[in-house]
GROMACS .gro file of C-alpha atoms in nm:
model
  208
    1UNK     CA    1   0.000   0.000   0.000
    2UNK     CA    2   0.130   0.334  -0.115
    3UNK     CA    3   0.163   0.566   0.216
    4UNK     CA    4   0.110   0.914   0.207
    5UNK     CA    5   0.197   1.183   0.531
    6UNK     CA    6   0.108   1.515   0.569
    7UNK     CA    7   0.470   1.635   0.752
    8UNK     CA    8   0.693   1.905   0.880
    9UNK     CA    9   0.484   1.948   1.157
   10UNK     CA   10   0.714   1.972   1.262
   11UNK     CA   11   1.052   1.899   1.069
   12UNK     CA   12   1.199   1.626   1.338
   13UNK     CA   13   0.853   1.460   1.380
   14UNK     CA   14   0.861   1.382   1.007
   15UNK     CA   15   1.175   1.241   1.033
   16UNK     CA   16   1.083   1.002   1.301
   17UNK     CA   17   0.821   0.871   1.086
   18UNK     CA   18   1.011   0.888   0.818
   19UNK     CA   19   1.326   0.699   0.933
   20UNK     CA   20   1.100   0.448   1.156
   21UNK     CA   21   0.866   0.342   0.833
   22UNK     CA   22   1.182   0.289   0.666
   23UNK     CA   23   1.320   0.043   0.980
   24UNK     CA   24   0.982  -0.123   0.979
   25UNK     CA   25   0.953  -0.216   0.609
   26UNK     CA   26   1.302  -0.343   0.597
   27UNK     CA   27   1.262  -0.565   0.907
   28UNK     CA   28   0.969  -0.726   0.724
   29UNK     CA   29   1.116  -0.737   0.396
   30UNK     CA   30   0.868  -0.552   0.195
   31UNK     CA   31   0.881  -0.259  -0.037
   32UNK     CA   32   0.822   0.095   0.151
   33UNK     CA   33   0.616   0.330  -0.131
   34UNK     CA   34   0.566   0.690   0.036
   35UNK     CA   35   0.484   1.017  -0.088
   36UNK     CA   36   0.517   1.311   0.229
   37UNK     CA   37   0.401   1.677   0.150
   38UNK     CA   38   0.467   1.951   0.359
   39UNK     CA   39   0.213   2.122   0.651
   40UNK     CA   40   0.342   2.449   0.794
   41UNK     CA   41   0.406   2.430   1.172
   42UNK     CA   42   0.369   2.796   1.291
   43UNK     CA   43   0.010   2.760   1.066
   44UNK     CA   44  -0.099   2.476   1.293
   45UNK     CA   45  -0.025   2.600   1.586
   46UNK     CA   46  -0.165   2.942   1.510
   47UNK     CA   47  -0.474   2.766   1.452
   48UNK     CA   48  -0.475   2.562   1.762
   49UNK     CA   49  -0.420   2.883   1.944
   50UNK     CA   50  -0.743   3.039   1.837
   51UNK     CA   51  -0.893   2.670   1.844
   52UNK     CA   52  -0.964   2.704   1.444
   53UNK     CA   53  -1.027   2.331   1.350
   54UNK     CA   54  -1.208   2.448   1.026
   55UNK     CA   55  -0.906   2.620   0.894
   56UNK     CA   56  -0.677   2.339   0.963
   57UNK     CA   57  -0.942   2.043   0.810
   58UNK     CA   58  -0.908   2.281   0.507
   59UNK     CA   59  -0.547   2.235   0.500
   60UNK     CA   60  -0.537   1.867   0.581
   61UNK     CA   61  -0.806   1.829   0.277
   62UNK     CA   62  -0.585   2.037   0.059
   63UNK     CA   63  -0.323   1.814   0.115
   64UNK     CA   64  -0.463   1.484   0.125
   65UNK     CA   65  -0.612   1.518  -0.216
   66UNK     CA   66  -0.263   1.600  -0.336
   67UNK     CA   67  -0.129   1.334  -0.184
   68UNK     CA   68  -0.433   1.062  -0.353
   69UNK     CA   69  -0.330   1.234  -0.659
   70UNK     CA   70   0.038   1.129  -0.581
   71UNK     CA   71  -0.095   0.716  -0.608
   72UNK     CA   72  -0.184   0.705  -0.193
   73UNK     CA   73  -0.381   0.490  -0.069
   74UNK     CA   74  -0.426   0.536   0.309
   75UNK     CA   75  -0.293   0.926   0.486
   76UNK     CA   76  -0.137   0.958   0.776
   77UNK     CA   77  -0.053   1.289   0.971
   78UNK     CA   78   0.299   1.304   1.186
   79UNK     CA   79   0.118   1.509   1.413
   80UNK     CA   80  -0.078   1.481   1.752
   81UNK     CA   81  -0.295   1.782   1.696
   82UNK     CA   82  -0.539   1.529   1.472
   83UNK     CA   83  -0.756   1.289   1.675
   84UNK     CA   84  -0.675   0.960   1.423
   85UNK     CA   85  -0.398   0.824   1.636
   86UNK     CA   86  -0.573   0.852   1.974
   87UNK     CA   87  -0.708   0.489   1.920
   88UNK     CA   88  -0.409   0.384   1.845
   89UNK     CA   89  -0.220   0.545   2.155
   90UNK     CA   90  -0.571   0.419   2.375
   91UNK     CA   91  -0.543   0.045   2.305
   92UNK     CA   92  -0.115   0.062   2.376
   93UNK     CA   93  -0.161   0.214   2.737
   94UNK     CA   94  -0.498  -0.009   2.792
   95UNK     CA   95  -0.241  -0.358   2.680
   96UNK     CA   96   0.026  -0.225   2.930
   97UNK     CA   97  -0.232  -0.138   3.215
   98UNK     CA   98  -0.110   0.170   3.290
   99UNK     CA   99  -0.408   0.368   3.524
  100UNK     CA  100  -0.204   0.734   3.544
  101UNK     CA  101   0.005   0.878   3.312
  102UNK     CA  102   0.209   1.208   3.315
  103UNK     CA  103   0.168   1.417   2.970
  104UNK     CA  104   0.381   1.676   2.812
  105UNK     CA  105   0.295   1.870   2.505
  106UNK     CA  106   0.188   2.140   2.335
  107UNK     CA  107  -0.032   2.372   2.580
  108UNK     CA  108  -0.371   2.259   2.409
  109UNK     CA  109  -0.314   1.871   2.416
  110UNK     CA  110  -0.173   1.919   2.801
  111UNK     CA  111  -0.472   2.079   2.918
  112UNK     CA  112  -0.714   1.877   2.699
  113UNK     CA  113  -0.558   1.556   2.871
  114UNK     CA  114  -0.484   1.433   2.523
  115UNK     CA  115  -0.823   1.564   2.373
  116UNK     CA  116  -1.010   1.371   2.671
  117UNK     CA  117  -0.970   1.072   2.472
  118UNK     CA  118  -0.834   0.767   2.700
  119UNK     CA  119  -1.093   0.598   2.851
  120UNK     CA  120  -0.868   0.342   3.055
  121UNK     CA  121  -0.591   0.551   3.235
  122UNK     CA  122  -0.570   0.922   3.456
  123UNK     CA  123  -0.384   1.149   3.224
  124UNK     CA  124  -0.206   1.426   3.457
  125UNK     CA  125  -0.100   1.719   3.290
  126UNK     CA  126   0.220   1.955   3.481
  127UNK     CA  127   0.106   2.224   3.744
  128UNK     CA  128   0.191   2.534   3.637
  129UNK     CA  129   0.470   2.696   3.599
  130UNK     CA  130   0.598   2.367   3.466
  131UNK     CA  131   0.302   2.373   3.198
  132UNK     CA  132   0.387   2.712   3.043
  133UNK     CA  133   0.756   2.584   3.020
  134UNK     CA  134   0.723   2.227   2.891
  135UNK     CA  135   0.454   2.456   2.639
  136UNK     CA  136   0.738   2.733   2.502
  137UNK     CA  137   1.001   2.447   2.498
  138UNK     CA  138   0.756   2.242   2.270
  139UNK     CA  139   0.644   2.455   2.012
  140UNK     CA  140   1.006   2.644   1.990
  141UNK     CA  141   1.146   2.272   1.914
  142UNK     CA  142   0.932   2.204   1.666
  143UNK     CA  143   0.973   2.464   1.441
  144UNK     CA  144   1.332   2.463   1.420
  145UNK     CA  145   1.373   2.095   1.414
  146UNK     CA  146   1.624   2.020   1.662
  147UNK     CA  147   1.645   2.017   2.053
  148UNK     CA  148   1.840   2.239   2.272
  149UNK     CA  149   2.012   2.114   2.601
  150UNK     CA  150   1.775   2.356   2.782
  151UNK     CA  151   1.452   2.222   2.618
  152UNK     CA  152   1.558   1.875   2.740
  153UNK     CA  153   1.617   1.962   3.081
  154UNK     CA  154   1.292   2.099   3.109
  155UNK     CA  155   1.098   1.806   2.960
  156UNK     CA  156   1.319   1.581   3.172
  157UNK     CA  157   1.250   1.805   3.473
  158UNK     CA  158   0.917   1.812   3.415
  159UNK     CA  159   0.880   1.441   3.374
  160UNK     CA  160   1.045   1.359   3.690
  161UNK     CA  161   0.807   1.614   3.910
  162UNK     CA  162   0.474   1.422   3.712
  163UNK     CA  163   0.634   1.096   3.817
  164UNK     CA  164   0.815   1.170   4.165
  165UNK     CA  165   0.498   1.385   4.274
  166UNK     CA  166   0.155   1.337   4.092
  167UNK     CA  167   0.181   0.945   4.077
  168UNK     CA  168   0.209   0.893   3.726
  169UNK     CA  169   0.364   0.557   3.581
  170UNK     CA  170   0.484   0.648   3.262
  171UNK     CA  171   0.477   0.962   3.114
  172UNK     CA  172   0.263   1.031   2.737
  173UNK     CA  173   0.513   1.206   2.490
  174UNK     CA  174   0.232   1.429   2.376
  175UNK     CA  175   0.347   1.582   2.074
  176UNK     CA  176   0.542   1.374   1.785
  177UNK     CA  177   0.827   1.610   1.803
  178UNK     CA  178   0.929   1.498   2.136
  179UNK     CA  179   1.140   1.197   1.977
  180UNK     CA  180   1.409   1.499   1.913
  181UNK     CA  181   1.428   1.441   2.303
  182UNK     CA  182   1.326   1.077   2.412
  183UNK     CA  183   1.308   0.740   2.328
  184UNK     CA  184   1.227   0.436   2.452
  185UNK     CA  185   1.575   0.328   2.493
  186UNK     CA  186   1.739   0.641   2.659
  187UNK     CA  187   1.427   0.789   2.822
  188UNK     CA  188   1.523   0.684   3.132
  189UNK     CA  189   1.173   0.631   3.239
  190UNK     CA  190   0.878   0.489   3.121
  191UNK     CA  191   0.723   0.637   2.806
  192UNK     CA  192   0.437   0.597   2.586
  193UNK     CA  193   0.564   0.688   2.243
  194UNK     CA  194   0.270   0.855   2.106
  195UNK     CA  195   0.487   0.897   1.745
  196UNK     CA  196   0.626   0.535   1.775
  197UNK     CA  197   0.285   0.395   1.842
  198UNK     CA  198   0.130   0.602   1.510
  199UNK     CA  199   0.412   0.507   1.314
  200UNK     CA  200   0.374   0.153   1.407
  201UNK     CA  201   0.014   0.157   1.311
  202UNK     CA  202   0.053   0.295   1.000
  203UNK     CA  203   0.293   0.029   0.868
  204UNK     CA  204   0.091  -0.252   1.028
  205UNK     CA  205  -0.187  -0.094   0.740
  206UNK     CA  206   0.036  -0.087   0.465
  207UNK     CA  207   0.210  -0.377   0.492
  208UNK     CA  208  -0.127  -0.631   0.529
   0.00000   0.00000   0.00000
């Protein structure tokens, strides 16, 4: 199945995807066919700001069609500001019984508890100030692409706090960008890999 993604929102987030379709299809031996177009980051976020969902569906449309136009055959979007991995994400933390997770994120999917979505587990956002940090450190990350040493002390201080002193288990990686600053290897504490778990899903699609 030809894939298409909507990416560069942001930049590093597409190149998870990117790199881990790429890992996936070789481990099973079959033939990776992707098309990615580009999203604007500052555009999305701007619109989940001012909570415009109209003006980004637009956008996604636009997009998609391109991309079905381009030979796909099933869209994904490398970003966690669209509700079409939260199943996905739902089912993982259900399998591993998890019953309170920490999040970080952008502002909106923080506060939201990750849109309200999981049905099976406490989702804790920070307190604030932490919030308003782990939020600037977010959004500045993802639309340069990389992560400074100062944005990863904050989601790792951050973290801790959730897990050390609101009783969460694992924390949620909120926002596909954050695998510029975790993964499950070097985390260092128990994640759920919100990209990973998309990523995963969409090659499970493609590939059967």
């Amino acid at each position: 199945m030809h894939i298409g993604l909507i990416g560069g929102i942001g930049p590093g987030a597409t190149d998870f995807y990117y790199r881990r379709l790429i890992s996936t299809f070789a481990r099973k031996n079959a033939t990776l066919e992707l098309t990615i177009v580009h999203a604007d980051t500052p555009t999305l976020l701007s619109n989940l700001a001012r909570n415009d969902a109209t003006a980004q569906t637009a956008i996604y449309t636009r997009l998609t069609n391109r991309l079905v136009s381009a030979g796909a055959e099933c869209v994904g979007v490398t970003s966690i500001a669209v509700v079409d991995m939260i199943a996905e994400v739902s089912s993982a933390i259900e399998t591993r019984g998890l019953k309170r997770i920490g999040i970080i994120g952008t502002r909106t999917v923080m506060e939201t508890r990750f849109y309200g979505r999981i049905a099976s587990a406490e989702v804790v956002p920070p307190n604030e100030p932490d919030l308003a940090d782990v939020h600037q450190a977010y959004v500045s990350m993802a639309a340069s692409g990389f992560v400074t040493e100062d944005q990863r002390s904050i989601f790792n201080t951050v973290s801790h706090r959730l897990l050390e002193n609101q009783g969460a288990e694992a924390i949620m990686l909120g926002g596909t960008d954050l695998a510029l600053a975790f993964n499950e290897q070097t985390a260092g504490f128990p994640i759920v890999d919100c990209a990973a778990i998309h990523a995963d899903a969409i090659a499970r699609l493609a590939i059967a």
